[in-house]
Amino acid sequence: MGLIIDDGLVIVDHNATEHLNTTRDGNPTQSKLDDLLVHSVYKRLKNSAKFSKDRQQKVIGDNCPLIYAVKGSDGLSTNVTSTKRLLEHTQGIISDICEKIDGEVDGVVAMPSSFPLANWLAKRVQRETGLPIFNDVFRKSTKIEAATRAVALTPPRTAGIGKEQRKQLKNAVKKVQKIEGDIYAAKVVSPSLRAFFDPIQWQGLDCPNTHRLLLVDDLLASGGTFLAAKSLLEAHGWVSPLHSVTWFSAV
């Protein structure tokens, strides 16, 4: 029920025990972000002691190698056989999630991304539930937009921010500024600091503000994108979302 990494090739092997629970047994999982319930199709696993000794392997794929392999990044790739093997259980797990949220959501909103993994999941939920998908509600922040709050917290003697944390924030802002292109990429910021950055921006939503929206993303890491989406919806007059869905859980 896991993954094998062989020279950059990420292989789904239901008999393996690293990285991911790839079968229906034990999936889906649930976790909480404040009062937002997160349903994850596949449970990520903590590295075994043996695997953790290999530092290079541990770094590859930011502890979620399959998502990077699908995107073709971090020097990782996968193959059709592995994709088919993973999808053997996908629809059954998504059906289980849809049963749990039945009657509690009125529409689906995918988080913005440079790769359409969240959109794929949103469409699978739509096919199962018949719920409408609302597109382009949010957009990814630019580097400047994302880092504005963090920059404001870096001057000396900022209330509530210690010297060490200011230093960490300054370094994180520098990393963000060095990203190629104009768009913010959360993966360059430590999960413990992501709450100081704004990953997404509001664009607009054409539905009643009483709609209970299901938020969809590819991966649950710090939960910053979901919390930002929740905050933006509330700020623009929509009811607070109660449910969200990801392909991959937090570790």
Tab-separated table of C-alpha atoms in Angstrom:
chain	number	residue	atom	x	y	z
A	1	MET	CA	0.000	0.000	0.000
A	2	GLY	CA	2.771	2.433	-0.814
A	3	LEU	CA	5.329	3.860	-3.189
A	4	ILE	CA	8.770	2.853	-4.380
A	5	ILE	CA	11.228	5.390	-5.796
A	6	ASP	CA	13.602	3.807	-8.300
A	7	ASP	CA	16.076	6.223	-9.897
A	8	GLY	CA	13.501	9.020	-10.012
A	9	LEU	CA	10.619	6.776	-11.103
A	10	VAL	CA	7.780	6.730	-8.565
A	11	ILE	CA	6.077	3.338	-8.645
A	12	VAL	CA	2.747	2.533	-6.985
A	13	ASP	CA	3.105	-0.832	-5.258
A	14	HIS	CA	0.266	-1.954	-2.984
A	15	ASN	CA	2.745	-4.208	-1.161
A	16	ALA	CA	5.156	-1.375	-0.317
A	17	THR	CA	4.964	0.443	3.018
A	18	GLU	CA	6.474	3.882	2.336
A	19	HIS	CA	5.005	7.344	1.622
A	20	LEU	CA	1.340	6.610	0.917
A	21	ASN	CA	-1.559	4.295	1.691
A	22	THR	CA	-2.619	3.456	-1.868
A	23	THR	CA	-5.508	1.057	-1.185
A	24	ARG	CA	-9.090	1.544	-0.035
A	25	ASP	CA	-8.279	0.046	3.352
A	26	GLY	CA	-7.674	2.992	5.695
A	27	ASN	CA	-8.812	5.614	3.175
A	28	PRO	CA	-10.261	8.232	3.145
A	29	THR	CA	-9.012	10.071	6.225
A	30	GLN	CA	-10.261	13.171	8.016
A	31	SER	CA	-8.516	16.016	9.830
A	32	LYS	CA	-9.515	19.434	11.149
A	33	LEU	CA	-8.323	22.947	10.308
A	34	ASP	CA	-10.108	25.059	12.904
A	35	ASP	CA	-13.741	24.182	12.128
A	36	LEU	CA	-13.002	23.073	8.539
A	37	LEU	CA	-13.127	19.303	8.053
A	38	VAL	CA	-10.572	18.015	5.529
A	39	HIS	CA	-11.311	14.733	3.740
A	40	SER	CA	-8.234	13.207	2.060
A	41	VAL	CA	-8.470	10.496	-0.591
A	42	TYR	CA	-5.058	9.013	0.191
A	43	LYS	CA	-3.285	8.984	3.523
A	44	ARG	CA	0.360	10.010	3.524
A	45	LEU	CA	2.613	7.932	5.763
A	46	LYS	CA	5.496	8.909	8.001
A	47	ASN	CA	8.841	7.651	6.757
A	48	SER	CA	10.038	4.440	8.346
A	49	ALA	CA	13.205	4.619	10.429
A	50	LYS	CA	15.090	2.747	7.718
A	51	PHE	CA	13.921	5.110	4.967
A	52	SER	CA	14.596	8.231	7.041
A	53	LYS	CA	18.283	7.357	7.280
A	54	ASP	CA	18.629	8.081	3.571
A	55	ARG	CA	18.566	11.902	3.625
A	56	GLN	CA	18.561	12.256	-0.137
A	57	GLN	CA	15.477	10.061	-0.504
A	58	LYS	CA	13.771	11.916	2.345
A	59	VAL	CA	14.159	15.257	0.584
A	60	ILE	CA	12.916	14.042	-2.804
A	61	GLY	CA	9.361	15.140	-3.469
A	62	ASP	CA	8.878	17.041	-0.197
A	63	ASN	CA	7.588	13.810	1.389
A	64	CYS	CA	4.870	13.504	-1.265
A	65	PRO	CA	6.800	12.125	-4.247
A	66	LEU	CA	3.776	11.017	-6.252
A	67	ILE	CA	2.370	14.527	-6.600
A	68	TYR	CA	5.747	15.771	-7.859
A	69	ALA	CA	6.034	12.783	-10.200
A	70	VAL	CA	2.624	13.537	-11.738
A	71	LYS	CA	3.697	17.149	-12.209
A	72	GLY	CA	7.083	16.045	-13.605
A	73	SER	CA	9.046	18.107	-11.084
A	74	ASP	CA	11.867	17.490	-8.568
A	75	GLY	CA	13.398	15.061	-11.079
A	76	LEU	CA	10.549	12.597	-10.509
A	77	SER	CA	8.228	10.831	-12.929
A	78	THR	CA	5.719	7.987	-12.873
A	79	ASN	CA	4.205	5.680	-15.474
A	80	VAL	CA	0.838	4.574	-16.830
A	81	THR	CA	0.946	1.270	-14.944
A	82	SER	CA	1.330	3.040	-11.609
A	83	THR	CA	-1.410	5.524	-12.434
A	84	LYS	CA	-3.830	2.733	-13.299
A	85	ARG	CA	-2.858	0.859	-10.153
A	86	LEU	CA	-3.610	3.900	-7.988
A	87	LEU	CA	-6.918	4.590	-9.753
A	88	GLU	CA	-8.147	1.061	-8.957
A	89	HIS	CA	-9.377	2.385	-5.619
A	90	THR	CA	-9.831	6.093	-6.299
A	91	GLN	CA	-13.494	6.245	-7.256
A	92	GLY	CA	-14.559	4.018	-4.384
A	93	ILE	CA	-12.743	6.265	-1.898
A	94	ILE	CA	-14.208	9.418	-3.443
A	95	SER	CA	-17.672	7.825	-3.223
A	96	ASP	CA	-17.100	7.310	0.505
A	97	ILE	CA	-16.201	10.997	0.893
A	98	CYS	CA	-19.257	12.100	-1.081
A	99	GLU	CA	-21.498	10.048	1.201
A	100	LYS	CA	-20.042	11.862	4.212
A	101	ILE	CA	-20.682	15.325	2.765
A	102	ASP	CA	-24.072	14.518	1.225
A	103	GLY	CA	-26.550	17.310	1.962
A	104	GLU	CA	-23.902	19.530	3.573
A	105	VAL	CA	-22.437	21.303	0.526
A	106	ASP	CA	-23.984	23.212	-2.382
A	107	GLY	CA	-21.062	23.698	-4.749
A	108	VAL	CA	-17.399	22.932	-5.426
A	109	VAL	CA	-14.449	25.330	-5.644
A	110	ALA	CA	-10.966	24.146	-6.639
A	111	MET	CA	-7.911	25.978	-5.355
A	112	PRO	CA	-5.791	27.643	-8.061
A	113	SER	CA	-2.675	25.801	-9.171
A	114	SER	CA	-0.225	25.658	-12.039
A	115	PHE	CA	-1.171	21.980	-12.486
A	116	PRO	CA	-4.824	20.788	-12.658
A	117	LEU	CA	-4.747	18.090	-9.940
A	118	ALA	CA	-7.313	19.933	-7.807
A	119	ASN	CA	-9.524	20.459	-10.868
A	120	TRP	CA	-9.394	16.728	-11.639
A	121	LEU	CA	-10.533	15.932	-8.114
A	122	ALA	CA	-13.282	18.578	-8.257
A	123	LYS	CA	-14.637	17.018	-11.485
A	124	ARG	CA	-14.667	13.552	-9.922
A	125	VAL	CA	-16.654	14.922	-6.980
A	126	GLN	CA	-19.014	16.658	-9.413
A	127	ARG	CA	-19.645	13.422	-11.326
A	128	GLU	CA	-20.451	11.659	-8.067
A	129	THR	CA	-22.665	14.368	-6.528
A	130	GLY	CA	-24.000	16.487	-9.391
A	131	LEU	CA	-22.862	19.624	-7.547
A	132	PRO	CA	-21.899	22.668	-9.661
A	133	ILE	CA	-18.251	23.703	-9.900
A	134	PHE	CA	-17.482	27.410	-9.557
A	135	ASN	CA	-14.299	28.287	-11.424
A	136	ASP	CA	-11.746	31.080	-11.003
A	137	VAL	CA	-13.007	32.133	-7.574
A	138	PHE	CA	-9.405	32.596	-6.442
A	139	ARG	CA	-6.090	33.168	-8.156
A	140	LYS	CA	-2.570	32.500	-6.983
A	141	SER	CA	-0.861	35.461	-5.311
A	142	THR	CA	2.098	37.195	-6.838
A	143	LYS	CA	5.307	37.083	-4.842
A	144	ILE	CA	4.745	40.663	-3.676
A	145	GLU	CA	1.117	40.036	-2.656
A	146	ALA	CA	1.977	36.845	-0.806
A	147	ALA	CA	4.856	38.370	1.156
A	148	THR	CA	3.260	41.705	2.115
A	149	ARG	CA	2.186	40.619	5.611
A	150	ALA	CA	5.462	38.823	6.270
A	151	VAL	CA	7.494	41.877	5.262
A	152	ALA	CA	5.441	44.054	7.627
A	153	LEU	CA	6.415	41.794	10.524
A	154	THR	CA	10.178	41.871	9.976
A	155	PRO	CA	11.161	45.324	11.378
A	156	PRO	CA	12.850	45.271	14.819
A	157	ARG	CA	10.596	45.244	17.888
A	158	THR	CA	7.484	44.206	15.948
A	159	ALA	CA	4.852	43.298	18.541
A	160	GLY	CA	4.396	39.566	19.034
A	161	ILE	CA	7.355	38.574	16.844
A	162	GLY	CA	10.601	37.454	18.453
A	163	LYS	CA	14.080	38.100	17.119
A	164	GLU	CA	14.562	34.544	15.853
A	165	GLN	CA	11.188	34.447	14.133
A	166	ARG	CA	11.870	37.809	12.450
A	167	LYS	CA	15.110	36.365	11.149
A	168	GLN	CA	13.301	33.309	9.813
A	169	LEU	CA	10.674	35.487	8.159
A	170	LYS	CA	13.328	37.663	6.494
A	171	ASN	CA	15.004	34.551	5.086
A	172	ALA	CA	11.660	33.178	3.916
A	173	VAL	CA	10.834	36.470	2.150
A	174	LYS	CA	14.217	36.342	0.386
A	175	LYS	CA	13.500	32.795	-0.801
A	176	VAL	CA	10.111	33.862	-2.125
A	177	GLN	CA	11.638	36.824	-3.945
A	178	LYS	CA	14.180	34.548	-5.633
A	179	ILE	CA	11.511	32.302	-7.151
A	180	GLU	CA	11.600	32.383	-10.943
A	181	GLY	CA	8.607	34.277	-12.315
A	182	ASP	CA	6.075	36.443	-10.511
A	183	ILE	CA	3.860	33.823	-8.837
A	184	TYR	CA	4.240	32.781	-5.199
A	185	ALA	CA	5.198	29.147	-4.529
A	186	ALA	CA	4.460	28.012	-0.969
A	187	LYS	CA	6.855	25.060	-1.158
A	188	VAL	CA	9.881	27.348	-0.704
A	189	VAL	CA	8.550	28.506	2.687
A	190	SER	CA	8.793	26.353	5.795
A	191	PRO	CA	5.332	25.043	6.830
A	192	SER	CA	5.762	26.739	10.222
A	193	LEU	CA	5.994	30.153	8.485
A	194	ARG	CA	3.380	29.794	5.745
A	195	ALA	CA	0.648	31.337	7.898
A	196	PHE	CA	2.436	34.700	7.478
A	197	PHE	CA	2.058	34.568	3.683
A	198	ASP	CA	-1.121	34.991	1.605
A	199	PRO	CA	-1.151	32.229	-1.038
A	200	ILE	CA	-4.302	33.255	-2.929
A	201	GLN	CA	-6.366	36.310	-3.871
A	202	TRP	CA	-10.118	36.791	-4.344
A	203	GLN	CA	-11.499	37.133	-7.882
A	204	GLY	CA	-15.263	36.714	-7.499
A	205	LEU	CA	-18.057	34.183	-7.120
A	206	ASP	CA	-21.396	33.989	-8.941
A	207	CYS	CA	-23.642	32.057	-6.568
A	208	PRO	CA	-25.829	32.862	-3.541
A	209	ASN	CA	-23.757	33.756	-0.493
A	210	THR	CA	-25.714	31.135	1.438
A	211	HIS	CA	-24.043	28.383	-0.614
A	212	ARG	CA	-21.951	26.007	1.467
A	213	LEU	CA	-18.884	25.464	-0.675
A	214	LEU	CA	-16.622	22.433	-0.805
A	215	LEU	CA	-12.981	23.526	-1.123
A	216	VAL	CA	-10.733	21.231	-3.168
A	217	ASP	CA	-6.924	21.114	-3.304
A	218	ASP	CA	-4.288	18.603	-4.312
A	219	LEU	CA	-2.358	18.289	-1.039
A	220	LEU	CA	-2.781	19.103	2.653
A	221	ALA	CA	0.515	20.432	4.023
A	222	SER	CA	0.165	23.380	6.418
A	223	GLY	CA	-3.460	24.002	5.392
A	224	GLY	CA	-2.653	27.622	4.565
A	225	THR	CA	-4.471	27.685	1.226
A	226	PHE	CA	-7.679	26.271	2.694
A	227	LEU	CA	-7.591	28.719	5.600
A	228	ALA	CA	-6.927	31.617	3.219
A	229	ALA	CA	-9.868	30.554	1.019
A	230	LYS	CA	-12.108	30.219	4.055
A	231	SER	CA	-11.114	33.684	5.284
A	232	LEU	CA	-11.663	35.283	1.865
A	233	LEU	CA	-15.109	33.726	1.494
A	234	GLU	CA	-16.135	34.980	4.921
A	235	ALA	CA	-14.708	38.446	4.236
A	236	HIS	CA	-16.817	38.717	1.063
A	237	GLY	CA	-20.028	37.664	2.777
A	238	TRP	CA	-20.260	33.927	2.116
A	239	VAL	CA	-21.055	31.376	4.797
A	240	SER	CA	-18.002	29.670	6.252
A	241	PRO	CA	-17.203	26.388	4.457
A	242	LEU	CA	-17.395	23.255	6.581
A	243	HIS	CA	-15.816	20.669	4.261
A	244	SER	CA	-12.764	20.392	2.012
A	245	VAL	CA	-11.161	17.595	-0.002
A	246	THR	CA	-7.598	16.777	-1.029
A	247	TRP	CA	-5.910	13.976	-2.921
A	248	PHE	CA	-3.224	13.576	-0.262
A	249	SER	CA	-3.478	14.032	3.515
A	250	ALA	CA	-1.085	15.722	5.890
A	251	VAL	CA	1.633	13.430	7.266
